[in-house]
Coordinates of C-alpha atoms and ligand atoms in Angstrom, one line a residue:
M17 CA 28.7 -105.3 -20.2
T18 CA 30.2 -103.0 -17.6
D19 CA 27.8 -101.8 -15.0
F20 CA 28.5 -98.1 -14.4
K21 CA 26.6 -97.7 -11.1
I22 CA 28.4 -96.1 -8.2
E23 CA 28.9 -98.7 -5.5
K24 CA 30.9 -96.9 -2.9
I25 CA 32.1 -93.4 -2.0
K26 CA 34.7 -92.7 0.6
A27 CA 36.4 -89.4 1.4
R28 CA 39.3 -88.7 3.7
W29 CA 41.6 -85.9 4.6
I30 CA 45.1 -85.7 3.2
I31 CA 47.8 -83.0 3.3
D32 CA 48.3 -80.4 0.5
S33 CA 51.5 -78.8 -0.7
R34 CA 51.4 -76.1 2.0
G35 CA 50.9 -78.7 4.7
N36 CA 47.1 -78.0 5.2
P37 CA 44.5 -80.7 5.2
T38 CA 42.3 -81.1 2.1
V39 CA 39.6 -83.5 0.9
E40 CA 40.4 -86.6 -1.2
C41 CA 37.6 -88.9 -2.4
D42 CA 37.4 -92.4 -3.8
V43 CA 34.4 -93.4 -5.9
I44 CA 34.2 -97.1 -6.6
S45 CA 32.4 -99.5 -9.0
N46 CA 33.3 -103.0 -10.2
N47 CA 36.4 -102.9 -8.0
I48 CA 37.6 -100.0 -10.1
M49 CA 38.3 -96.6 -8.5
G50 CA 38.3 -92.9 -9.4
R51 CA 40.3 -90.9 -6.9
A52 CA 40.5 -87.1 -6.8
A53 CA 41.9 -84.5 -4.4
V54 CA 40.8 -80.8 -4.0
P55 CA 43.3 -77.9 -4.2
S56 CA 43.2 -74.7 -2.2
G57 CA 44.0 -71.0 -2.9
A58 CA 45.7 -68.3 -0.9
S59 CA 44.8 -65.2 -2.9
T60 CA 41.2 -66.2 -3.2
G61 CA 38.4 -64.3 -4.9
E62 CA 35.6 -63.1 -2.5
L63 CA 32.9 -64.8 -4.5
E64 CA 34.5 -68.2 -4.7
A65 CA 32.4 -71.2 -3.7
L66 CA 33.0 -71.9 0.0
E67 CA 35.8 -74.1 1.1
L68 CA 34.5 -75.7 4.3
R69 CA 37.0 -75.7 7.2
D70 CA 36.2 -76.8 10.7
K71 CA 37.4 -73.6 12.4
G72 CA 38.3 -75.6 15.5
N73 CA 41.6 -76.1 17.2
E74 CA 43.0 -78.9 15.0
F75 CA 45.2 -77.8 12.1
L76 CA 44.8 -74.3 13.5
G77 CA 41.2 -74.1 12.3
K78 CA 41.8 -75.5 8.9
H79 CA 40.8 -79.1 9.4
V80 CA 38.2 -80.5 6.9
T81 CA 36.5 -83.2 9.0
K82 CA 33.1 -81.6 8.4
A83 CA 33.6 -81.6 4.6
V84 CA 34.8 -85.2 4.7
G85 CA 31.9 -86.2 6.9
N86 CA 29.5 -84.5 4.4
V87 CA 30.8 -86.8 1.7
N88 CA 30.7 -90.0 3.7
N89 CA 27.5 -89.4 5.6
I90 CA 25.3 -87.4 3.3
L91 CA 26.5 -87.5 -0.4
A92 CA 27.5 -91.2 -0.4
K93 CA 24.0 -92.3 0.5
E94 CA 22.3 -90.1 -2.1
L95 CA 24.7 -91.0 -5.0
I96 CA 25.2 -94.7 -4.7
G97 CA 23.4 -96.5 -7.5
L98 CA 23.7 -93.6 -10.0
D99 CA 25.4 -94.1 -13.4
V100 CA 28.8 -92.6 -13.1
R101 CA 28.7 -91.3 -16.7
E102 CA 25.9 -89.0 -15.7
Q103 CA 28.2 -86.2 -14.6
E104 CA 25.8 -83.4 -14.9
L105 CA 23.0 -85.2 -13.1
I106 CA 25.3 -86.2 -10.3
D107 CA 26.7 -82.6 -9.9
N108 CA 23.3 -81.1 -10.0
K109 CA 22.1 -83.5 -7.4
M110 CA 24.9 -82.5 -5.1
I111 CA 24.2 -78.8 -5.7
E112 CA 20.5 -79.4 -4.9
I113 CA 21.3 -81.3 -1.7
D114 CA 23.6 -78.4 -0.6
G115 CA 20.9 -75.9 -1.5
T116 CA 23.0 -72.7 -1.4
N117 CA 24.5 -70.5 -4.0
N118 CA 28.0 -70.9 -2.9
K119 CA 28.0 -74.5 -1.6
K120 CA 28.4 -73.4 2.0
N121 CA 26.3 -76.2 3.5
L122 CA 28.3 -79.2 2.3
G123 CA 31.4 -77.3 1.3
A124 CA 32.7 -76.8 -2.3
N125 CA 35.6 -79.0 -1.3
A126 CA 33.3 -81.9 -0.4
I127 CA 31.3 -81.6 -3.6
L128 CA 34.2 -81.1 -5.9
S129 CA 36.1 -84.1 -4.5
V130 CA 33.2 -86.3 -5.5
S131 CA 32.6 -84.5 -8.8
L132 CA 36.2 -85.0 -10.0
A133 CA 36.4 -88.6 -8.7
V134 CA 33.2 -89.5 -10.6
A135 CA 34.8 -88.3 -13.9
K136 CA 37.9 -90.3 -13.2
L137 CA 35.9 -93.4 -12.4
A138 CA 33.8 -93.0 -15.6
A139 CA 37.0 -92.8 -17.7
N140 CA 38.4 -95.8 -16.0
L141 CA 35.3 -97.9 -16.5
K142 CA 35.1 -96.8 -20.1
N143 CA 38.7 -97.8 -20.3
I144 CA 39.7 -94.5 -22.0
P145 CA 42.1 -91.8 -20.9
L146 CA 40.6 -89.1 -18.6
F147 CA 41.2 -86.3 -21.2
E148 CA 39.2 -88.2 -23.8
H149 CA 36.3 -88.7 -21.4
L150 CA 36.4 -85.0 -20.5
Y151 CA 36.3 -84.1 -24.1
E152 CA 33.3 -86.3 -24.7
L153 CA 31.6 -84.9 -21.6
S154 CA 32.3 -81.3 -22.7
Y155 CA 31.5 -81.5 -26.4
N156 CA 29.4 -84.5 -26.8
K157 CA 31.5 -86.0 -29.6
T158 CA 34.8 -87.9 -30.0
R159 CA 38.1 -86.8 -31.6
K160 CA 41.5 -88.1 -32.5
D161 CA 43.8 -85.1 -32.3
Y162 CA 44.1 -82.9 -29.2
L163 CA 45.6 -79.6 -28.4
L164 CA 48.3 -79.9 -25.7
P165 CA 48.3 -76.7 -23.6
L166 CA 51.0 -74.1 -23.7
P167 CA 52.5 -74.3 -20.2
C168 CA 52.4 -70.8 -18.5
C169 CA 55.1 -71.3 -16.0
N170 CA 55.4 -69.2 -12.9
I171 CA 59.2 -69.1 -12.3
L172 CA 59.3 -66.0 -10.0
N173 CA 56.8 -65.7 -7.1
G174 CA 55.6 -62.6 -5.3
G175 CA 52.4 -61.3 -3.6
E176 CA 50.7 -63.7 -1.3
H177 CA 52.8 -66.6 -2.5
A178 CA 56.2 -65.4 -1.3
G179 CA 57.8 -63.5 1.6
N180 CA 59.3 -60.7 -0.6
N181 CA 58.1 -57.2 -1.5
L182 CA 57.0 -57.9 -5.1
S183 CA 53.3 -56.8 -5.4
I184 CA 52.8 -58.8 -8.6
Q185 CA 52.1 -62.4 -7.6
E186 CA 53.3 -64.3 -10.6
F187 CA 55.9 -63.8 -13.3
M188 CA 55.4 -66.4 -16.0
I189 CA 57.3 -67.5 -19.0
L190 CA 55.5 -68.9 -22.0
P191 CA 57.5 -71.1 -24.4
V192 CA 55.6 -70.1 -27.5
G193 CA 58.4 -71.0 -29.9
A194 CA 58.7 -74.7 -28.9
D195 CA 57.4 -77.2 -31.4
S196 CA 55.9 -79.6 -28.8
F197 CA 54.9 -79.8 -25.2
S198 CA 57.9 -81.8 -24.2
T199 CA 60.3 -79.3 -25.8
A200 CA 58.4 -76.5 -24.1
I201 CA 58.9 -78.1 -20.7
R202 CA 62.6 -78.6 -21.5
Y203 CA 63.0 -75.0 -22.5
V204 CA 61.3 -73.8 -19.3
S205 CA 63.4 -76.1 -17.1
E206 CA 66.6 -74.8 -18.7
V207 CA 65.7 -71.2 -18.1
Y208 CA 64.6 -72.0 -14.5
H209 CA 68.1 -73.4 -13.8
V210 CA 69.9 -70.5 -15.5
L211 CA 67.7 -68.1 -13.5
K212 CA 68.6 -69.8 -10.3
G213 CA 72.3 -69.2 -11.1
I214 CA 71.8 -65.6 -11.9
L215 CA 69.7 -64.9 -8.9
S216 CA 72.2 -66.5 -6.6
K217 CA 75.1 -64.6 -8.1
K218 CA 73.2 -61.2 -8.1
Y219 CA 71.3 -61.3 -4.8
G220 CA 73.0 -64.1 -2.8
P221 CA 71.9 -67.6 -1.8
N222 CA 68.6 -66.5 -0.1
A223 CA 67.3 -65.4 -3.5
I224 CA 66.9 -68.9 -4.7
N225 CA 64.4 -69.9 -2.0
V226 CA 61.1 -70.8 -3.6
G227 CA 57.5 -69.6 -3.1
D228 CA 54.3 -71.6 -3.0
E229 CA 54.2 -72.4 -6.7
G230 CA 57.9 -73.5 -7.1
G231 CA 59.1 -70.2 -8.6
F232 CA 62.0 -68.4 -6.9
A233 CA 61.2 -65.7 -4.4
P234 CA 64.1 -63.2 -4.4
D235 CA 63.9 -60.2 -2.2
L236 CA 63.0 -57.8 -4.9
T237 CA 60.5 -54.9 -4.8
L238 CA 60.3 -53.6 -8.4
T239 CA 58.3 -55.3 -11.1
R240 CA 60.8 -54.3 -13.7
D241 CA 63.7 -55.9 -11.8
A242 CA 61.8 -59.2 -11.8
L243 CA 61.0 -59.0 -15.5
N244 CA 64.6 -57.9 -16.4
V245 CA 66.2 -60.8 -14.5
I246 CA 63.9 -63.3 -16.2
I247 CA 64.8 -61.9 -19.6
E248 CA 68.4 -62.1 -18.7
A249 CA 68.0 -65.8 -17.9
I250 CA 66.1 -66.5 -21.1
E251 CA 68.8 -64.8 -23.2
E252 CA 71.7 -66.2 -21.3
R253 CA 70.3 -69.7 -22.2
G254 CA 70.5 -68.7 -25.8
F255 CA 66.8 -68.0 -26.4
T256 CA 65.3 -64.9 -28.1
M257 CA 62.6 -62.9 -26.4
G258 CA 59.5 -62.8 -28.6
K259 CA 60.7 -66.0 -30.5
E260 CA 61.0 -68.9 -28.1
F261 CA 59.5 -67.1 -25.1
V262 CA 57.1 -64.3 -24.2
L263 CA 56.1 -63.2 -20.7
A264 CA 53.0 -63.2 -18.6
M265 CA 52.0 -61.9 -15.2
D266 CA 49.3 -62.5 -12.7
A267 CA 49.0 -59.3 -10.8
A268 CA 46.4 -60.6 -8.4
A269 CA 45.8 -56.9 -7.8
S270 CA 43.1 -57.3 -5.1
E271 CA 45.9 -58.2 -2.8
F272 CA 47.7 -54.9 -3.2
Y273 CA 44.5 -52.7 -3.4
K274 CA 44.2 -50.6 -0.3
N275 CA 41.8 -47.7 0.4
G276 CA 41.1 -47.2 -3.3
K277 CA 44.7 -47.2 -4.4
Y278 CA 47.3 -49.7 -5.5
D279 CA 50.5 -50.3 -3.5
I280 CA 53.1 -51.4 -6.1
D281 CA 56.8 -50.9 -6.7
G282 CA 57.1 -49.0 -3.4
K283 CA 54.6 -46.4 -4.7
V284 CA 50.9 -45.8 -4.3
L285 CA 49.1 -45.6 -7.6
T286 CA 45.6 -44.5 -8.5
E287 CA 43.6 -46.7 -10.9
E288 CA 44.4 -44.3 -13.8
D289 CA 48.1 -44.5 -12.9
L290 CA 48.0 -48.3 -12.7
L291 CA 46.3 -48.5 -16.1
Q292 CA 49.0 -46.4 -17.6
Y293 CA 51.6 -48.5 -15.8
Y294 CA 50.4 -51.7 -17.5
V295 CA 50.2 -50.0 -20.9
D296 CA 53.8 -48.8 -20.5
L297 CA 54.9 -52.3 -19.4
T298 CA 53.3 -53.9 -22.5
K299 CA 55.3 -51.4 -24.7
E300 CA 58.6 -52.1 -22.9
Y301 CA 58.3 -55.9 -22.5
P302 CA 57.1 -58.8 -24.6
L303 CA 54.2 -59.2 -22.2
T304 CA 51.3 -61.2 -23.8
S305 CA 49.1 -61.9 -20.8
I306 CA 48.1 -60.0 -17.7
E307 CA 45.8 -61.6 -15.1
D308 CA 43.7 -59.7 -12.5
P309 CA 45.2 -56.3 -13.3
F310 CA 42.8 -54.5 -11.0
D311 CA 40.7 -55.2 -7.9
E312 CA 38.2 -58.0 -8.4
K313 CA 35.2 -55.6 -8.2
D314 CA 36.6 -53.1 -10.8
F315 CA 35.0 -54.4 -14.0
L316 CA 35.3 -50.9 -15.5
N317 CA 39.1 -50.8 -15.4
F318 CA 39.4 -54.4 -16.6
A319 CA 37.3 -53.3 -19.6
E320 CA 39.4 -50.1 -20.1
L321 CA 42.6 -52.1 -20.2
T322 CA 41.1 -54.7 -22.5
K323 CA 40.0 -51.9 -24.8
K324 CA 43.5 -50.4 -24.8
V325 CA 45.6 -53.5 -25.2
G326 CA 43.2 -56.5 -25.6
N327 CA 43.7 -56.8 -29.3
S328 CA 47.2 -58.2 -28.9
I329 CA 47.3 -59.1 -25.2
Q330 CA 45.3 -61.5 -23.1
I331 CA 43.6 -59.9 -20.1
V332 CA 42.8 -62.9 -17.9
D333 CA 39.8 -62.9 -15.4
D334 CA 40.5 -64.9 -12.2
D335 CA 39.3 -63.4 -8.9
I336 CA 36.9 -61.1 -10.9
T337 CA 35.0 -64.1 -12.4
V338 CA 35.8 -67.0 -10.1
T339 CA 34.8 -69.6 -12.7
N340 CA 31.2 -68.6 -12.2
I341 CA 29.1 -68.4 -15.3
K342 CA 26.8 -65.7 -14.0
I343 CA 29.7 -63.4 -13.2
L344 CA 31.6 -64.4 -16.3
E345 CA 28.5 -63.4 -18.4
N346 CA 28.7 -60.0 -16.8
A347 CA 32.4 -59.7 -17.6
I348 CA 31.8 -60.8 -21.2
N349 CA 29.0 -58.2 -21.6
Q350 CA 31.1 -55.5 -20.2
G351 CA 34.2 -56.4 -22.2
A352 CA 36.1 -56.9 -19.0
G353 CA 39.0 -59.1 -20.0
N354 CA 39.2 -61.5 -22.9
A355 CA 40.2 -64.8 -21.2
L356 CA 39.0 -66.9 -18.3
L357 CA 41.2 -68.5 -15.7
L358 CA 39.4 -71.7 -15.0
K359 CA 39.8 -73.2 -11.5
V360 CA 37.6 -76.1 -10.7
N361 CA 37.5 -75.4 -6.9
Q362 CA 36.4 -71.8 -7.4
I363 CA 33.0 -73.1 -8.5
G364 CA 33.1 -76.5 -6.9
S365 CA 31.8 -78.9 -9.6
L366 CA 33.2 -80.2 -12.9
T367 CA 29.9 -79.6 -14.8
E368 CA 29.9 -75.9 -13.9
A369 CA 33.6 -75.5 -14.7
I370 CA 33.0 -77.0 -18.2
K371 CA 30.0 -74.7 -18.7
A372 CA 32.3 -71.7 -17.9
A373 CA 34.9 -72.9 -20.4
K374 CA 32.2 -73.3 -23.1
M375 CA 30.7 -70.0 -22.5
S376 CA 34.1 -68.4 -22.8
F377 CA 35.0 -70.1 -26.1
K378 CA 31.6 -69.2 -27.5
N379 CA 32.3 -65.5 -26.7
N380 CA 35.8 -65.5 -28.0
F381 CA 37.4 -65.6 -24.6
N382 CA 40.4 -67.8 -24.2
V383 CA 40.6 -70.3 -21.4
M384 CA 43.6 -70.9 -19.2
V385 CA 43.1 -74.0 -17.0
S386 CA 44.7 -73.3 -13.6
H387 CA 46.1 -75.0 -10.5
R388 CA 45.8 -73.3 -7.1
S389 CA 48.8 -72.2 -4.9
G390 CA 47.9 -75.1 -2.6
E391 CA 48.0 -78.3 -4.6
T392 CA 48.2 -82.0 -4.3
E393 CA 49.7 -84.8 -6.4
D394 CA 46.4 -85.0 -8.3
A395 CA 46.9 -84.1 -11.9
F396 CA 43.2 -83.8 -12.9
I397 CA 43.7 -80.3 -14.4
A398 CA 46.3 -81.7 -16.9
D399 CA 43.7 -83.9 -18.5
L400 CA 41.1 -81.1 -18.2
A401 CA 43.3 -78.7 -20.2
V402 CA 43.6 -81.3 -22.9
G403 CA 40.0 -82.5 -22.8
L404 CA 38.7 -78.9 -23.1
C405 CA 41.4 -78.1 -25.8
S406 CA 42.0 -75.0 -23.8
G407 CA 45.4 -74.3 -25.3
Q408 CA 47.0 -73.1 -22.1
I409 CA 47.6 -74.3 -18.5
K410 CA 48.9 -72.5 -15.5
A411 CA 50.6 -74.9 -13.1
G412 CA 53.5 -73.1 -11.5
A413 CA 57.2 -73.8 -12.1
T414 CA 58.8 -76.9 -13.5
A415 CA 59.9 -77.8 -10.0
R416 CA 58.2 -79.3 -6.8
S417 CA 56.2 -82.4 -7.3
D418 CA 52.8 -80.8 -6.7
R419 CA 53.5 -78.7 -9.8
C420 CA 55.4 -81.3 -11.8
A421 CA 52.6 -83.8 -11.4
K422 CA 50.6 -81.8 -13.9
F423 CA 53.4 -81.3 -16.4
N424 CA 54.4 -85.0 -16.1
Q425 CA 50.9 -86.1 -16.8
L426 CA 50.9 -83.9 -19.9
L427 CA 54.2 -85.5 -21.0
R428 CA 52.5 -88.9 -20.7
I429 CA 49.5 -87.6 -22.7
E430 CA 51.7 -86.3 -25.4
E431 CA 53.5 -89.6 -25.7
L432 CA 50.1 -91.5 -25.8
L433 CA 48.8 -89.2 -28.6
G434 CA 51.9 -89.3 -30.7
E435 CA 51.4 -87.3 -33.8
N436 CA 47.8 -86.5 -32.8
A437 CA 49.2 -84.2 -30.1
K438 CA 49.2 -80.6 -31.4
Y439 CA 51.1 -77.8 -29.7
P440 CA 49.5 -74.4 -29.8
K441 CA 51.0 -71.7 -31.9
D442 CA 49.2 -68.4 -31.3
F443 CA 46.5 -67.2 -28.9
K444 CA 44.0 -66.4 -31.6
S445 CA 43.6 -69.8 -33.1
W446 CA 43.0 -71.7 -29.9
S447 CA 39.3 -71.0 -29.3
N448 CA 38.5 -72.6 -32.6
F449 CA 40.1 -76.0 -31.8
Q450 CA 37.2 -77.6 -29.9
Ligands
PGA2 P1 45.7 -68.9 -5.5 O1 46.7 -68.2 -6.6 O2 45.6 -70.3 -5.8 O3 46.4 -68.6 -4.3 O4 44.4 -68.1 -5.6 C1 46.6 -68.5 -8.0 C2 46.1 -67.3 -8.8 O5 45.8 -66.3 -8.3 O6 45.9 -67.5 -10.0
ZN3 ZN1 45.2 -65.3 -10.3

């Protein structure tokens, strides 16, 4: 009989994909380990759980020794001896010890590192894949077949993730016409390389420098120019828009919202103008998903856009809901959006993230599991997307190891599942898969 009691917890700092320190944690039992690392955002929502940074001289204020110390000196003592399968109990205990709404005492980065490592250790001790354990945790049952996520791949970067003038932060391609996850990744990779050639030819060698999420960051200003060049690449590779591929964007509009107006495409737009702008774009382009189209406090315009185009298009809530069930409930009640972007570090514990996903599905909101722009080699979110049967994942471009770690883990999961790996076909059917 395996003993599932936590014997040791040890956190440390490591370096993330942007070269900033972040927290990694090992949780150990029976000489078996669960290890997890915490990601970090750049275009963060104001109401996200607090990422504790030292604010001293080291790493220009960004060091995380306090968060690491909080794991090693406070949480470790309290959690040793607990059953690692009791995810909710462990997460609740950490939340209680922290004692604040936004985890500002211990740091969401401290708490999350333990929370994710606990889940990994439980899977390892149960001797089952992490995604299977996450499914059991989420839905209290077991299953054979799993939904692999549609990879929403950000191949052209703007906003806070790039040094160009594009206001829209992410331009994504969605390989909806692939028949499997591995084919989907191949399609995206082929388009990525064709896009590289086109950008270099059109705009010169500097245009193929990449942004934080591995997508190219050409010196463009106009949203339509970015969409057009992506379509050119998709078609040059021999794919048909609307068949193999559709498009998606993360506007991350809070970042270009200034003095009540939106600064986009070299123009200053009112909220009414911006609403019309999105409606026009959805008519001109095969755009199926728009994330954070307005400032994160503007529930009304999120709802207005959802009313106008939400029947056929996903309006994804990221900075507006920050994976927080209280705020999500508000968004659901107001009809603000119809999909949740799920980022574990926005809320700071696995239990709360799972609750947000379940609340979404229950209310016919889709769920897109997401990375952050600052990532590590940790591929937890790959297993989470499969374990939740979310149907979609956002993990950047099919380039740079911090992004590929997630896609590669999904390739392994697909191989492991064999014919029990399902690939999603259309947005509508996903929320019924759990
Ligand atoms: P972030 O960007 O990780 O910098 O917040 C990702 C997103 O906005 O979805
Ligand atoms: Zn976003």
